[in-house]
Amino acid sequence: MTPLAPHPFTLLPNAGFQPDEPYGEHRSGLLSSPALAQAQAVITAWPGYAVTPLCALPHLAQGAGLASIHYKDEGSRFGLGSFKALGGAYAVARLLCRELGQRLGRSVSHAELQSDPALRLACADITVTCATDGNHGRSVAWGAQMLGCRCVIYIHATVSEGRRAAIAHYGAQVLRTAGNYDDSVQQADRDAKANGWFVISDTSYPGYMDIPRDVMQGYQLMVHEAVSALPQWPTHVFVQAGVGGFAAAVCAYFWERNTAQRPVFVVVEPERADCLLQSARAGAVVAVKGDLNTLMAGLACGEVSLLAWDILATGANAFCTIPDAAAVDVMRFLANPQGGDPVIVAGESAVAGLAAVLLIAQDPGARASLGLGPDSRVLLFGSEGDTDPALYQQLVGRSAAQVLADGAAA
Ligand SMILES: Cc1ncc(COP(=O)(O)O)c(C=O)c1O
């Protein structure tokens, strides 16, 4: 028995999945182990770097009839609350090295960027910008502050006040725009063109690939940490998606290392923001319109990142959607675990992967279609902690601090 009631879900096998296709030159040009080694050298040198915990959930796994469930908890990443700290900030660092290198006519290293006062002064002339629903903007603002450049972040109408304040905390100017996420993206783009600013976006589109690629390369450090800490190579990986950059970074990591034995890979989205599932159904990228109304704010995206699609279109085994109510249930039982499993503080967008596994594990047909069984070793990425503390408290009934204190006292 799993503690998750059987909410409705959709599971779509990916007709485009290519089991034997090698990772290949094209994808190696996007994400690769040498580029990950570079990202690792840069990111692990930042102040406050620490490997995030990989939590085993044996009781939950047993209830779901699986060999193991491991949950990589990104809630403590650099004090920013999500895995996004790895991506946006790394792309800012890469951009500054490229831009200063061009201006000075020589190559500029990351180490110099942080140690040379003249370079730091030159950074103050550079402005980075992006649109965000929270976590990416926080990462860009933090990276800009750490490296000494200016930063302007655009948020759309429904981004919570808590998320706005968390971005402003890192010294960025935060501008609220009318409309949805896509409208704020367009506003950031227009203002960047008018002012000579640099857009640091986590999503790619025609003509704009380098920076989102750097963002995804940063994310792979999280996968590397998880795999280094796992007792055994996983058989199944479920990853939640907004524009798909995060899922693609994870998928590519396994594909590049072992095409034949890569884990079964499932992309999970909110049912009201399912641009990847709809694209898989159509066999080509399609946009989902409307207000994308989901509690899972980080996943409320209507347009797929093209770089992500390049990887997931043939690399993902299946696409799945879940309702908000399932995510809320999972947040609650991670805060109140049974059978000795650890207490985990997980935000709304962190738990979609876990919710999907538990729903699928209860459905004999879906379970069989993914080959989930008593030998399955499932890996999940808890992509955020309580990045919106007020919403967390409202949904779980206690603050993150209370949840952790109660867990320690139990
Ligand atoms: C906590 C969290 N998880 C997952 C995602 C999804 O990442 P992507 O948009 O790259 O698919 C996001 C995106 O903002 C996020 O904030």
Coordinates of C-alpha atoms and ligand atoms in Angstrom, one line a residue:
M1 CA 0.0 0.0 0.0
T2 CA 1.3 3.5 -0.8
P3 CA 0.1 6.5 1.2
L4 CA -1.1 8.1 -2.1
A5 CA -4.8 7.9 -3.0
P6 CA -5.3 6.8 -6.7
H7 CA -5.6 10.2 -8.4
P8 CA -6.3 10.1 -12.2
F9 CA -3.1 10.4 -14.4
T10 CA -2.2 10.0 -18.0
L11 CA 0.7 7.9 -19.2
L12 CA 1.7 8.2 -22.8
P13 CA 4.4 5.8 -24.2
N14 CA 6.8 7.8 -26.4
A15 CA 6.3 6.6 -30.0
G16 CA 9.5 8.4 -30.9
F17 CA 11.7 6.6 -28.3
Q18 CA 14.8 5.1 -30.0
P19 CA 16.3 2.4 -27.7
D20 CA 19.4 1.7 -29.8
E21 CA 20.2 5.2 -31.0
P22 CA 23.7 6.2 -29.8
Y23 CA 24.1 9.4 -27.8
G24 CA 26.0 10.7 -30.8
E25 CA 28.0 13.7 -31.9
H26 CA 25.1 16.2 -32.2
R27 CA 23.9 15.6 -28.6
S28 CA 27.5 15.6 -27.4
G29 CA 27.8 19.1 -28.8
L30 CA 24.9 20.1 -26.5
L31 CA 25.7 18.3 -23.2
S32 CA 28.8 16.1 -22.6
S33 CA 31.0 14.7 -19.8
P34 CA 33.9 17.1 -20.6
A35 CA 31.6 20.1 -20.4
L36 CA 30.2 18.7 -17.2
A37 CA 33.7 18.4 -15.8
Q38 CA 34.2 22.2 -16.6
A39 CA 30.9 23.0 -14.9
Q40 CA 31.8 20.9 -11.9
A41 CA 35.2 22.7 -11.5
V42 CA 33.5 26.1 -11.5
I43 CA 30.4 25.4 -9.4
T44 CA 32.2 23.4 -6.7
A45 CA 34.5 26.4 -6.2
W46 CA 31.6 28.7 -5.3
P47 CA 31.2 29.6 -1.7
G48 CA 28.7 27.4 0.1
Y49 CA 28.9 24.5 -2.3
A50 CA 27.8 21.2 -0.7
V51 CA 26.6 17.9 -2.2
T52 CA 22.8 17.8 -1.5
P53 CA 21.4 14.7 0.3
L54 CA 20.3 11.6 -1.5
C55 CA 17.5 10.1 0.7
A56 CA 16.5 6.5 0.6
L57 CA 12.8 5.8 1.2
P58 CA 12.7 2.1 1.9
H59 CA 9.2 2.0 3.5
L60 CA 7.6 3.9 0.6
A61 CA 9.4 1.6 -1.9
Q62 CA 8.1 -1.5 -0.1
G63 CA 4.6 -0.1 -0.1
A64 CA 4.8 0.5 -3.8
G65 CA 6.2 -2.9 -4.5
L66 CA 9.6 -1.6 -5.7
A67 CA 13.1 -2.5 -4.6
S68 CA 14.2 1.0 -3.8
I69 CA 13.3 4.7 -4.1
H70 CA 16.0 7.3 -3.9
Y71 CA 15.1 11.0 -3.7
K72 CA 17.8 13.6 -4.3
D73 CA 16.7 16.5 -2.1
E74 CA 17.7 19.8 -3.7
G75 CA 16.1 22.0 -1.0
S76 CA 19.4 23.0 0.5
R77 CA 21.2 23.9 -2.8
F78 CA 23.4 26.9 -2.1
G79 CA 20.7 28.2 0.3
L80 CA 18.5 29.1 -2.7
G81 CA 16.1 26.2 -2.2
S82 CA 16.2 24.5 -5.6
F83 CA 18.4 22.8 -8.2
K84 CA 18.1 25.9 -10.4
A85 CA 21.0 27.4 -8.4
L86 CA 23.2 25.2 -10.5
G87 CA 22.0 26.4 -13.9
G88 CA 21.2 30.1 -14.1
A89 CA 24.2 31.2 -12.0
Y90 CA 26.5 29.0 -14.1
A91 CA 25.2 30.5 -17.3
V92 CA 25.8 34.0 -15.9
A93 CA 29.4 33.0 -15.1
R94 CA 30.0 31.6 -18.6
L95 CA 28.4 34.7 -20.2
L96 CA 30.7 37.1 -18.2
C97 CA 33.8 35.2 -19.2
R98 CA 32.8 35.2 -22.9
E99 CA 31.8 38.9 -22.9
L100 CA 34.8 40.2 -21.0
G101 CA 37.0 38.0 -23.1
Q102 CA 35.6 39.7 -26.2
R103 CA 36.0 43.1 -24.8
L104 CA 39.6 42.5 -23.7
G105 CA 40.6 40.4 -26.7
R106 CA 41.9 37.6 -24.5
S107 CA 40.4 34.6 -22.7
V108 CA 39.0 35.2 -19.2
S109 CA 38.8 32.3 -16.8
H110 CA 36.2 31.7 -14.1
A111 CA 38.9 31.9 -11.4
E112 CA 40.1 35.3 -12.7
L113 CA 36.5 36.5 -12.7
Q114 CA 36.3 36.0 -9.0
S115 CA 39.7 37.1 -8.0
D116 CA 40.7 40.0 -10.3
P117 CA 39.3 43.4 -8.9
A118 CA 39.6 45.0 -12.4
L119 CA 37.5 42.3 -14.0
R120 CA 34.9 42.6 -11.2
L121 CA 34.7 46.3 -11.9
A122 CA 34.2 45.6 -15.6
C123 CA 31.3 43.2 -14.7
A124 CA 29.5 46.1 -13.1
D125 CA 28.9 47.4 -16.6
I126 CA 27.1 44.3 -17.7
T127 CA 23.4 43.7 -17.1
V128 CA 21.8 40.2 -17.2
T129 CA 18.1 39.7 -17.3
C130 CA 15.4 37.0 -17.6
A131 CA 11.8 36.2 -17.0
T132 CA 11.0 33.7 -14.3
D133 CA 8.3 32.1 -12.2
G134 CA 10.7 32.1 -9.3
N135 CA 13.5 29.6 -9.1
H136 CA 15.5 30.4 -12.2
G137 CA 15.4 34.2 -11.6
R138 CA 16.6 33.6 -8.1
S139 CA 19.6 31.7 -9.5
V140 CA 20.4 34.4 -12.1
A141 CA 20.1 37.1 -9.4
W142 CA 22.3 35.2 -7.0
G143 CA 25.0 34.5 -9.7
A144 CA 24.9 38.2 -10.8
Q145 CA 25.4 39.3 -7.2
M146 CA 28.2 36.8 -6.6
L147 CA 30.0 37.9 -9.8
G148 CA 29.3 41.6 -9.6
C149 CA 27.1 42.4 -12.6
R150 CA 23.7 44.1 -12.7
C151 CA 20.5 42.1 -12.9
V152 CA 16.9 42.8 -13.9
I153 CA 14.3 40.1 -13.4
Y154 CA 10.8 40.0 -14.8
I155 CA 8.0 38.2 -13.1
H156 CA 4.4 37.7 -14.3
A157 CA 1.1 38.6 -12.7
T158 CA 0.6 35.5 -10.5
V159 CA 4.2 35.0 -9.1
S160 CA 3.8 35.2 -5.4
E161 CA 5.1 38.0 -3.3
G162 CA 7.3 35.6 -1.4
R163 CA 9.0 34.5 -4.6
R164 CA 9.4 38.2 -5.7
A165 CA 11.0 39.1 -2.3
A166 CA 13.4 36.1 -2.6
I167 CA 14.7 37.3 -5.9
A168 CA 15.0 40.9 -4.7
H169 CA 17.0 39.6 -1.7
Y170 CA 19.9 39.0 -4.1
G171 CA 20.1 42.6 -5.2
A172 CA 18.2 42.3 -8.5
Q173 CA 15.7 44.8 -9.7
V174 CA 12.4 42.9 -10.0
L175 CA 9.7 44.1 -12.4
R176 CA 6.2 42.6 -12.5
T177 CA 4.5 42.4 -15.9
A178 CA 0.9 41.9 -16.9
G179 CA -0.1 38.5 -18.4
N180 CA 1.4 35.1 -18.1
Y181 CA 5.0 33.7 -18.1
D182 CA 5.3 33.9 -21.9
D183 CA 4.3 37.6 -21.8
S184 CA 7.1 38.2 -19.3
V185 CA 9.6 36.4 -21.5
Q186 CA 8.7 38.7 -24.4
Q187 CA 9.0 41.8 -22.2
A188 CA 12.4 40.8 -20.9
D189 CA 13.5 40.2 -24.5
R190 CA 12.3 43.6 -25.7
D191 CA 13.9 45.5 -22.8
A192 CA 17.2 43.5 -23.3
K193 CA 17.3 44.5 -27.0
A194 CA 16.5 48.1 -26.2
N195 CA 19.1 48.4 -23.4
G196 CA 22.0 46.1 -24.5
W197 CA 21.3 43.6 -21.7
F198 CA 22.0 39.9 -21.9
V199 CA 19.1 37.5 -21.6
I200 CA 19.9 34.4 -19.4
S201 CA 17.0 32.2 -20.2
D202 CA 16.5 28.6 -19.1
T203 CA 14.6 27.9 -22.3
S204 CA 15.9 27.7 -25.8
Y205 CA 14.4 28.8 -29.1
P206 CA 15.6 29.2 -32.7
G207 CA 18.7 31.4 -32.6
Y208 CA 19.1 31.2 -28.8
M209 CA 20.8 28.0 -27.8
D210 CA 24.2 28.7 -26.1
I211 CA 22.9 30.1 -22.8
P212 CA 20.2 27.6 -22.1
R213 CA 22.7 24.9 -23.0
D214 CA 25.0 26.2 -20.2
V215 CA 22.1 26.3 -17.8
M216 CA 21.4 22.6 -18.5
Q217 CA 25.0 21.7 -18.3
G218 CA 25.0 23.2 -14.7
Y219 CA 22.0 21.0 -13.8
Q220 CA 24.0 17.8 -14.7
L221 CA 26.2 18.3 -11.6
M222 CA 23.1 17.3 -9.6
V223 CA 22.8 14.1 -11.6
H224 CA 26.4 13.3 -11.2
E225 CA 26.2 13.8 -7.4
A226 CA 23.2 11.5 -7.3
V227 CA 24.7 8.7 -9.3
S228 CA 28.0 8.9 -7.3
A229 CA 26.0 8.4 -4.1
L230 CA 23.7 5.6 -5.4
P231 CA 24.4 2.1 -4.3
Q232 CA 23.4 0.8 -7.8
W233 CA 22.6 2.2 -11.2
P234 CA 18.9 3.0 -11.3
T235 CA 16.4 1.1 -13.4
H236 CA 13.8 3.9 -13.6
V237 CA 14.1 7.7 -13.4
F238 CA 11.0 10.0 -13.2
V239 CA 11.7 13.8 -13.7
Q240 CA 9.2 16.6 -13.6
A241 CA 9.3 19.1 -16.4
G242 CA 8.4 22.7 -17.2
V243 CA 10.1 23.6 -20.4
G244 CA 12.0 20.3 -20.2
G245 CA 15.6 21.5 -19.7
F246 CA 15.9 19.8 -16.4
A247 CA 14.5 16.5 -17.6
A248 CA 16.7 16.6 -20.7
A249 CA 19.8 17.2 -18.7
V250 CA 19.0 14.1 -16.6
C251 CA 18.1 12.0 -19.6
A252 CA 21.2 13.0 -21.5
Y253 CA 23.4 12.1 -18.5
F254 CA 22.3 8.5 -18.5
W255 CA 22.1 8.2 -22.3
E256 CA 25.7 9.5 -22.8
R257 CA 27.1 7.0 -20.2
N258 CA 25.3 3.8 -21.1
T259 CA 22.9 3.8 -24.1
A260 CA 22.1 0.1 -23.7
Q261 CA 21.4 0.1 -20.0
R262 CA 20.0 3.6 -19.4
P263 CA 17.1 3.7 -17.0
V264 CA 13.6 3.8 -18.2
F265 CA 13.0 7.6 -18.4
V266 CA 9.6 9.2 -17.7
V267 CA 8.9 12.9 -18.0
V268 CA 6.2 14.2 -15.6
E269 CA 4.1 17.3 -16.0
P270 CA 1.1 19.0 -14.4
E271 CA -2.1 18.0 -16.3
R272 CA -2.8 21.7 -16.9
A273 CA 0.7 22.5 -18.3
D274 CA 1.6 19.5 -20.4
C275 CA 3.5 20.9 -23.4
L276 CA 5.9 17.9 -23.6
L277 CA 3.2 15.3 -23.5
Q278 CA 1.2 17.2 -26.1
S279 CA 4.3 17.5 -28.3
A280 CA 5.0 13.8 -27.9
R281 CA 1.4 13.1 -28.9
A282 CA 1.7 15.3 -32.0
G283 CA 5.2 14.0 -32.9
A284 CA 6.5 17.6 -33.0
V285 CA 6.8 20.6 -30.7
V286 CA 3.4 22.2 -29.9
A287 CA 2.6 25.0 -27.5
V288 CA -0.1 24.7 -24.8
K289 CA -2.1 28.0 -24.5
G290 CA -4.1 29.5 -21.6
D291 CA -3.3 30.4 -18.1
L292 CA -1.5 27.1 -17.3
N293 CA -3.1 27.1 -14.0
T294 CA -1.2 24.7 -11.7
L295 CA 0.0 24.9 -8.1
M296 CA 3.3 23.5 -9.4
A297 CA 4.6 27.0 -10.3
G298 CA 8.0 25.9 -11.6
L299 CA 6.3 23.5 -14.1
A300 CA 3.7 26.0 -15.4
C301 CA 5.2 26.2 -18.9
G302 CA 3.3 26.1 -22.2
E303 CA 6.3 25.9 -24.6
V304 CA 9.0 23.3 -24.8
S305 CA 12.7 24.3 -24.9
L306 CA 14.0 23.1 -28.3
L307 CA 17.2 21.8 -26.9
A308 CA 15.3 19.7 -24.4
W309 CA 13.1 18.4 -27.2
D310 CA 16.2 17.4 -29.2
I311 CA 17.0 15.0 -26.3
L312 CA 13.6 13.9 -25.0
A313 CA 11.9 13.3 -28.3
T314 CA 13.9 10.2 -28.8
G315 CA 15.4 9.7 -25.3
A316 CA 12.3 9.6 -23.1
N317 CA 10.4 6.3 -22.8
A318 CA 7.1 7.9 -21.7
F319 CA 5.4 11.2 -20.8
C320 CA 3.0 11.4 -17.8
T321 CA 0.7 14.0 -16.3
I322 CA -0.6 14.3 -12.8
P323 CA -3.1 16.5 -11.1
D324 CA -2.2 19.2 -8.5
A325 CA -4.0 17.2 -5.7
A326 CA -1.5 14.3 -6.1
A327 CA 1.4 16.7 -5.6
V328 CA -0.1 18.2 -2.5
D329 CA -0.7 14.7 -1.0
V330 CA 2.9 13.8 -1.6
M331 CA 4.2 17.0 0.0
R332 CA 2.1 16.1 3.1
F333 CA 3.3 12.6 3.5
L334 CA 6.9 13.5 2.9
A335 CA 6.5 15.8 5.9
N336 CA 4.8 13.0 7.9
P337 CA 6.7 9.9 6.8
Q338 CA 5.9 6.4 8.0
G339 CA 8.0 3.4 8.8
G340 CA 11.3 5.2 9.5
D341 CA 11.6 7.0 6.2
P342 CA 13.2 10.4 6.6
V343 CA 11.2 13.7 6.9
I344 CA 11.6 15.7 3.7
V345 CA 10.5 19.3 3.1
A346 CA 9.5 19.4 -0.6
G347 CA 7.9 22.2 -2.6
E348 CA 5.0 21.9 -5.0
S349 CA 7.2 21.4 -8.1
A350 CA 9.6 19.0 -6.4
V351 CA 7.3 16.0 -6.0
A352 CA 5.7 15.4 -9.4
G353 CA 8.1 12.6 -10.2
L354 CA 7.4 10.8 -7.0
A355 CA 3.7 11.3 -7.3
A356 CA 3.8 9.8 -10.8
V357 CA 5.8 6.7 -9.7
L358 CA 3.4 6.0 -6.8
L359 CA 0.3 6.5 -9.1
I360 CA 1.8 4.2 -11.8
A361 CA 2.9 1.6 -9.2
Q362 CA -0.7 1.2 -8.2
D363 CA -2.1 0.7 -11.7
P364 CA -1.3 -2.8 -13.0
G365 CA -1.4 -1.9 -16.7
A366 CA 0.7 1.3 -16.3
R367 CA 3.1 -0.5 -14.0
A368 CA 3.6 -3.4 -16.5
S369 CA 4.1 -1.0 -19.4
L370 CA 7.1 0.6 -17.7
G371 CA 8.5 -2.7 -16.4
L372 CA 8.1 -1.5 -12.8
G373 CA 8.3 -4.4 -10.3
P374 CA 9.9 -5.7 -7.2
D375 CA 13.4 -5.4 -8.7
S376 CA 13.0 -1.7 -9.8
R377 CA 15.4 0.9 -8.4
V378 CA 13.8 4.3 -8.8
L379 CA 15.7 7.6 -8.8
L380 CA 13.8 10.9 -8.3
F381 CA 14.9 14.5 -8.1
G382 CA 13.2 16.6 -5.4
S383 CA 13.9 19.8 -7.3
E384 CA 12.9 22.3 -4.6
G385 CA 12.3 22.7 -0.9
D386 CA 9.8 25.3 0.4
T387 CA 10.8 28.0 -2.1
D388 CA 7.4 29.6 -1.3
P389 CA 7.3 29.3 2.5
A390 CA 3.8 30.7 2.9
L391 CA 2.3 28.4 0.3
Y392 CA 4.2 25.4 1.9
Q393 CA 2.7 26.2 5.3
Q394 CA -0.7 26.6 3.8
L395 CA -0.6 23.3 2.0
V396 CA 1.2 21.2 4.6
G397 CA -0.2 22.8 7.7
R398 CA 3.2 23.6 9.3
S399 CA 6.2 25.6 8.3
A400 CA 9.3 23.8 7.0
A401 CA 11.1 24.6 10.3
Q402 CA 8.3 23.0 12.3
V403 CA 8.2 20.0 10.0
L404 CA 11.9 19.4 10.5
A405 CA 11.8 20.0 14.3
D406 CA 8.8 17.6 14.7
G407 CA 10.7 15.1 12.6
A408 CA 13.8 15.4 14.8
A409 CA 11.8 15.0 18.0
A410 CA 9.9 11.9 16.8
Ligands
LIG1 C1 11.5 23.3 -8.7 C2 11.5 23.1 -10.2 N1 11.4 21.8 -10.6 C3 11.4 21.6 -11.9 C4 11.5 22.6 -12.9 C5 11.4 22.3 -14.3 O1 12.5 22.7 -15.0 P1 12.5 22.9 -16.6 O2 11.7 24.1 -16.8 O3 13.9 23.0 -17.1 O4 11.7 21.7 -17.2 C6 11.5 23.9 -12.4 C7 11.5 25.0 -13.3 O5 11.5 26.2 -13.0 C8 11.5 24.2 -11.0 O6 11.5 25.4 -10.5

